[in-house]
Short mmCIF file of N, CA and C in Angstrom, two decimals:
data_model
loop_
_atom_site.label_atom_id
_atom_site.label_comp_id
_atom_site.label_asym_id
_atom_site.label_seq_id
_atom_site.Cartn_x
_atom_site.Cartn_y
_atom_site.Cartn_z
N UNK A 1 76.58 85.86 69.58
CA UNK A 1 78.03 85.99 69.69
C UNK A 1 78.36 87.21 70.55
N UNK A 2 79.26 87.00 71.51
CA UNK A 2 79.65 88.09 72.39
C UNK A 2 80.74 88.91 71.74
N UNK A 3 80.59 90.22 71.79
CA UNK A 3 81.61 91.09 71.24
C UNK A 3 82.76 91.23 72.24
N UNK A 4 83.90 91.61 71.73
CA UNK A 4 85.05 91.77 72.60
C UNK A 4 84.81 92.89 73.62
N UNK A 5 84.07 93.94 73.21
CA UNK A 5 83.77 95.03 74.14
C UNK A 5 82.89 94.53 75.28
N UNK A 6 81.92 93.67 74.95
CA UNK A 6 81.05 93.12 75.99
C UNK A 6 81.86 92.25 76.95
N UNK A 7 82.71 91.39 76.41
CA UNK A 7 83.52 90.51 77.25
C UNK A 7 84.38 91.33 78.21
N UNK A 8 85.07 92.31 77.66
CA UNK A 8 85.94 93.15 78.49
C UNK A 8 85.13 93.90 79.54
N UNK A 9 84.02 94.48 79.13
CA UNK A 9 83.18 95.24 80.06
C UNK A 9 82.64 94.38 81.19
N UNK A 10 82.19 93.18 80.87
CA UNK A 10 81.64 92.30 81.90
C UNK A 10 82.72 91.86 82.88
N UNK A 11 83.90 91.53 82.37
CA UNK A 11 85.01 91.15 83.26
C UNK A 11 85.36 92.32 84.18
N UNK A 12 85.39 93.53 83.64
CA UNK A 12 85.70 94.70 84.46
C UNK A 12 84.64 94.94 85.53
N UNK A 13 83.36 94.75 85.19
CA UNK A 13 82.30 94.90 86.19
C UNK A 13 82.43 93.86 87.30
N UNK A 14 82.73 92.63 86.92
CA UNK A 14 82.90 91.57 87.92
C UNK A 14 84.10 91.84 88.81
N UNK A 15 85.18 92.35 88.24
CA UNK A 15 86.36 92.68 89.04
C UNK A 15 86.08 93.86 89.98
N UNK A 16 85.25 94.80 89.53
CA UNK A 16 84.85 95.91 90.40
C UNK A 16 84.05 95.38 91.59
N UNK A 17 83.17 94.43 91.32
CA UNK A 17 82.39 93.80 92.38
C UNK A 17 83.34 93.08 93.35
N UNK A 18 84.36 92.42 92.80
CA UNK A 18 85.35 91.74 93.65
C UNK A 18 86.07 92.74 94.55
N UNK A 19 86.40 93.91 94.02
CA UNK A 19 87.08 94.91 94.82
C UNK A 19 86.22 95.36 96.00
N UNK A 20 84.90 95.39 95.81
CA UNK A 20 84.00 95.82 96.89
C UNK A 20 83.94 94.80 98.03
N UNK A 21 84.23 93.53 97.75
CA UNK A 21 84.19 92.51 98.81
C UNK A 21 85.58 92.08 99.25
N UNK A 22 86.61 92.78 98.76
CA UNK A 22 87.99 92.43 99.10
C UNK A 22 88.24 92.62 100.59
N UNK A 23 89.11 91.79 101.16
CA UNK A 23 89.50 91.99 102.55
C UNK A 23 90.14 93.37 102.71
N UNK A 24 90.11 93.86 103.91
CA UNK A 24 90.67 95.18 104.18
C UNK A 24 92.19 95.11 104.32
N UNK A 25 92.83 94.82 103.21
CA UNK A 25 94.29 94.83 103.19
C UNK A 25 94.75 95.25 101.81
N UNK A 26 95.86 95.91 101.77
CA UNK A 26 96.40 96.43 100.51
C UNK A 26 96.68 95.32 99.49
N UNK A 27 97.20 94.19 99.94
CA UNK A 27 97.56 93.12 99.03
C UNK A 27 96.38 92.62 98.23
N UNK A 28 95.24 92.46 98.90
CA UNK A 28 94.03 91.96 98.23
C UNK A 28 93.54 92.98 97.21
N UNK A 29 93.47 94.24 97.61
CA UNK A 29 93.01 95.28 96.71
C UNK A 29 93.96 95.43 95.52
N UNK A 30 95.26 95.36 95.79
CA UNK A 30 96.24 95.51 94.72
C UNK A 30 96.16 94.37 93.71
N UNK A 31 95.90 93.16 94.17
CA UNK A 31 95.80 92.02 93.25
C UNK A 31 94.65 92.22 92.27
N UNK A 32 93.50 92.63 92.77
CA UNK A 32 92.34 92.83 91.90
C UNK A 32 92.53 94.07 91.03
N UNK A 33 93.13 95.10 91.57
CA UNK A 33 93.40 96.31 90.78
C UNK A 33 94.33 95.99 89.62
N UNK A 34 95.35 95.18 89.85
CA UNK A 34 96.27 94.79 88.78
C UNK A 34 95.54 93.97 87.71
N UNK A 35 94.66 93.08 88.15
CA UNK A 35 93.89 92.29 87.18
C UNK A 35 92.94 93.18 86.39
N UNK A 36 92.35 94.16 87.04
CA UNK A 36 91.45 95.09 86.34
C UNK A 36 92.22 95.89 85.29
N UNK A 37 93.40 96.32 85.65
CA UNK A 37 94.24 97.06 84.71
C UNK A 37 94.57 96.21 83.49
N UNK A 38 94.90 94.94 83.74
CA UNK A 38 95.21 94.02 82.64
C UNK A 38 93.98 93.78 81.76
N UNK A 39 92.82 93.62 82.39
CA UNK A 39 91.59 93.39 81.63
C UNK A 39 91.23 94.62 80.78
N UNK A 40 91.52 95.79 81.31
CA UNK A 40 91.16 97.02 80.60
C UNK A 40 92.11 97.34 79.46
N UNK A 41 93.40 97.12 79.67
CA UNK A 41 94.37 97.57 78.69
C UNK A 41 95.00 96.46 77.86
N UNK A 42 94.92 95.24 78.34
CA UNK A 42 95.55 94.13 77.62
C UNK A 42 94.70 93.65 76.46
N UNK A 43 95.26 92.78 75.64
CA UNK A 43 94.47 92.21 74.54
C UNK A 43 93.33 91.36 75.09
N UNK A 44 92.26 91.25 74.33
CA UNK A 44 91.09 90.52 74.78
C UNK A 44 91.43 89.05 75.04
N UNK A 45 92.43 88.53 74.39
CA UNK A 45 92.86 87.14 74.62
C UNK A 45 93.36 86.94 76.05
N UNK A 46 93.77 88.02 76.72
CA UNK A 46 94.26 87.91 78.09
C UNK A 46 93.14 87.84 79.13
N UNK A 47 91.89 87.99 78.70
CA UNK A 47 90.78 87.91 79.65
C UNK A 47 90.70 86.54 80.30
N UNK A 48 91.05 85.50 79.56
CA UNK A 48 91.09 84.15 80.15
C UNK A 48 92.10 84.13 81.30
N UNK A 49 93.27 84.67 81.04
CA UNK A 49 94.33 84.74 82.04
C UNK A 49 93.85 85.50 83.27
N UNK A 50 93.16 86.62 83.05
CA UNK A 50 92.66 87.44 84.16
C UNK A 50 91.68 86.64 85.01
N UNK A 51 90.72 85.98 84.37
CA UNK A 51 89.73 85.20 85.12
C UNK A 51 90.38 84.01 85.82
N UNK A 52 91.36 83.39 85.17
CA UNK A 52 92.04 82.24 85.79
C UNK A 52 92.74 82.65 87.08
N UNK A 53 93.11 83.90 87.21
CA UNK A 53 93.74 84.38 88.44
C UNK A 53 92.72 84.96 89.42
N UNK A 54 91.69 85.60 88.91
CA UNK A 54 90.71 86.25 89.79
C UNK A 54 89.89 85.24 90.59
N UNK A 55 89.46 84.17 89.93
CA UNK A 55 88.60 83.20 90.61
C UNK A 55 89.28 82.62 91.86
N UNK A 56 90.50 82.11 91.79
CA UNK A 56 91.11 81.56 93.01
C UNK A 56 91.40 82.61 94.08
N UNK A 57 91.65 83.84 93.67
CA UNK A 57 91.87 84.91 94.66
C UNK A 57 90.60 85.12 95.47
N UNK A 58 89.46 85.27 94.78
CA UNK A 58 88.20 85.51 95.48
C UNK A 58 87.79 84.27 96.27
N UNK A 59 88.05 83.08 95.73
CA UNK A 59 87.74 81.85 96.48
C UNK A 59 88.54 81.79 97.78
N UNK A 60 89.79 82.23 97.75
CA UNK A 60 90.60 82.25 98.97
C UNK A 60 89.99 83.21 99.99
N UNK A 61 89.46 84.33 99.51
CA UNK A 61 88.79 85.27 100.41
C UNK A 61 87.56 84.61 101.04
N UNK A 62 86.86 83.78 100.26
CA UNK A 62 85.69 83.06 100.80
C UNK A 62 86.11 82.20 101.99
N UNK A 63 87.18 81.45 101.80
CA UNK A 63 87.65 80.57 102.88
C UNK A 63 88.10 81.38 104.08
N UNK A 64 88.73 82.52 103.85
CA UNK A 64 89.16 83.38 104.96
C UNK A 64 87.97 83.86 105.78
N UNK A 65 86.91 84.29 105.09
CA UNK A 65 85.74 84.79 105.82
C UNK A 65 85.01 83.65 106.53
N UNK A 66 85.02 82.46 105.94
CA UNK A 66 84.42 81.30 106.59
C UNK A 66 85.20 80.94 107.86
N UNK A 67 86.52 80.96 107.76
CA UNK A 67 87.37 80.66 108.92
C UNK A 67 87.16 81.69 110.03
N UNK A 68 86.85 82.93 109.63
CA UNK A 68 86.61 83.99 110.62
C UNK A 68 85.19 83.94 111.18
N UNK A 69 84.37 83.07 110.62
CA UNK A 69 83.00 82.94 111.11
C UNK A 69 82.07 84.05 110.66
N UNK A 70 82.43 84.76 109.59
CA UNK A 70 81.61 85.87 109.10
C UNK A 70 80.75 85.39 107.94
N UNK A 71 79.55 84.92 108.26
CA UNK A 71 78.66 84.32 107.25
C UNK A 71 78.21 85.32 106.19
N UNK A 72 77.96 86.55 106.57
CA UNK A 72 77.48 87.55 105.60
C UNK A 72 78.57 87.86 104.56
N UNK A 73 79.78 88.05 105.02
CA UNK A 73 80.90 88.33 104.10
C UNK A 73 81.18 87.09 103.25
N UNK A 74 81.11 85.92 103.86
CA UNK A 74 81.30 84.67 103.13
C UNK A 74 80.31 84.57 101.97
N UNK A 75 79.05 84.86 102.23
CA UNK A 75 78.01 84.78 101.20
C UNK A 75 78.29 85.76 100.07
N UNK A 76 78.64 87.00 100.40
CA UNK A 76 78.92 88.01 99.35
C UNK A 76 80.12 87.61 98.51
N UNK A 77 81.16 87.13 99.15
CA UNK A 77 82.36 86.72 98.41
C UNK A 77 82.08 85.50 97.53
N UNK A 78 81.28 84.58 98.03
CA UNK A 78 80.92 83.41 97.22
C UNK A 78 80.10 83.81 96.01
N UNK A 79 79.24 84.80 96.16
CA UNK A 79 78.47 85.29 95.02
C UNK A 79 79.39 85.84 93.94
N UNK A 80 80.42 86.58 94.35
CA UNK A 80 81.37 87.14 93.40
C UNK A 80 82.17 86.03 92.73
N UNK A 81 82.67 85.09 93.53
CA UNK A 81 83.45 83.98 92.96
C UNK A 81 82.61 83.19 91.96
N UNK A 82 81.36 82.92 92.31
CA UNK A 82 80.48 82.18 91.41
C UNK A 82 80.20 82.96 90.14
N UNK A 83 79.99 84.26 90.26
CA UNK A 83 79.73 85.08 89.08
C UNK A 83 80.93 85.11 88.14
N UNK A 84 82.13 85.24 88.71
CA UNK A 84 83.35 85.22 87.88
C UNK A 84 83.48 83.88 87.15
N UNK A 85 83.30 82.80 87.90
CA UNK A 85 83.44 81.46 87.32
C UNK A 85 82.36 81.21 86.26
N UNK A 86 81.10 81.52 86.60
CA UNK A 86 80.00 81.28 85.66
C UNK A 86 80.18 82.08 84.38
N UNK A 87 80.56 83.35 84.50
CA UNK A 87 80.78 84.14 83.29
C UNK A 87 81.93 83.56 82.47
N UNK A 88 82.99 83.16 83.14
CA UNK A 88 84.12 82.55 82.42
C UNK A 88 83.72 81.31 81.65
N UNK A 89 82.90 80.46 82.25
CA UNK A 89 82.43 79.25 81.58
C UNK A 89 81.51 79.60 80.43
N UNK A 90 80.51 80.45 80.68
CA UNK A 90 79.52 80.78 79.65
C UNK A 90 80.13 81.51 78.46
N UNK A 91 81.20 82.25 78.69
CA UNK A 91 81.86 83.00 77.62
C UNK A 91 83.00 82.21 76.97
N UNK A 92 83.21 80.98 77.42
CA UNK A 92 84.30 80.13 76.94
C UNK A 92 85.68 80.72 77.23
N UNK A 93 85.76 81.54 78.26
CA UNK A 93 87.06 82.07 78.68
C UNK A 93 87.72 81.16 79.71
N UNK A 94 86.93 80.34 80.40
CA UNK A 94 87.45 79.38 81.37
C UNK A 94 87.00 77.98 81.00
N UNK A 95 87.80 77.01 81.39
CA UNK A 95 87.44 75.61 81.22
C UNK A 95 86.71 75.14 82.47
N UNK A 96 85.78 74.23 82.30
CA UNK A 96 85.07 73.66 83.46
C UNK A 96 86.05 72.88 84.32
N UNK A 97 85.77 72.87 85.61
CA UNK A 97 86.60 72.11 86.55
C UNK A 97 86.16 70.66 86.54
N UNK A 98 87.10 69.75 86.49
CA UNK A 98 86.78 68.33 86.59
C UNK A 98 86.10 67.79 85.35
N UNK A 99 85.92 66.50 85.34
CA UNK A 99 85.27 65.83 84.21
C UNK A 99 83.77 65.97 84.34
N UNK A 100 83.09 65.91 83.21
CA UNK A 100 81.64 66.05 83.18
C UNK A 100 80.93 64.88 83.86
N UNK A 101 81.47 63.69 83.72
CA UNK A 101 80.87 62.51 84.36
C UNK A 101 81.98 61.54 84.70
N UNK A 102 81.72 60.61 85.61
CA UNK A 102 82.77 59.66 85.98
C UNK A 102 83.30 58.93 84.76
N UNK A 103 84.60 58.90 84.64
CA UNK A 103 85.22 58.20 83.52
C UNK A 103 85.29 59.02 82.25
N UNK A 104 84.72 60.23 82.25
CA UNK A 104 84.73 61.06 81.04
C UNK A 104 86.12 61.65 80.83
N UNK A 105 86.39 61.99 79.61
CA UNK A 105 87.65 62.63 79.28
C UNK A 105 87.70 64.01 79.93
N UNK A 106 88.87 64.45 80.31
CA UNK A 106 89.00 65.77 80.92
C UNK A 106 89.24 66.85 79.87
N UNK A 107 89.18 66.48 78.59
CA UNK A 107 89.33 67.48 77.54
C UNK A 107 88.10 68.37 77.54
N UNK A 108 88.29 69.65 77.68
CA UNK A 108 87.20 70.60 77.84
C UNK A 108 87.26 71.64 76.72
N UNK A 109 86.09 72.00 76.23
CA UNK A 109 85.97 73.07 75.24
C UNK A 109 86.48 74.35 75.86
N UNK A 110 87.34 75.07 75.18
CA UNK A 110 87.93 76.28 75.75
C UNK A 110 88.26 77.26 74.63
N UNK A 111 87.88 78.49 74.82
CA UNK A 111 88.16 79.57 73.88
C UNK A 111 87.76 79.20 72.45
N UNK A 112 86.66 78.50 72.30
CA UNK A 112 86.14 78.21 70.98
C UNK A 112 86.83 77.08 70.26
N UNK A 113 87.71 76.34 70.93
CA UNK A 113 88.42 75.24 70.27
C UNK A 113 88.78 74.19 71.28
N UNK A 114 88.96 72.99 70.82
CA UNK A 114 89.44 71.95 71.72
C UNK A 114 90.92 72.16 71.97
N UNK A 115 91.35 71.98 73.23
CA UNK A 115 92.79 72.20 73.54
C UNK A 115 93.67 71.19 72.81
#
């Protein structure tokens, strides 16, 4: 069982990693900084909310670096996006994307309970 301190700490480490690969613009840095602040000071129940916002932000950065033709930056950003998503799934803070198999129900285990 993961403790709330572990969950919060891991999310904060992943967001710190995201800040290191952020595009060189204030808006990108501010978005992750705001999410880090929320993860650090908000209730642990808000970690799902933080990850639900962080993953698409970093994924957008991936697409930006791909469009710019920067393969090295693309790879680093994809690693961060994957780590955020994987931790969210493994910790039950995020729901899996899409159905498990064709025709399967889209009801996904989330936060320790069925939605």
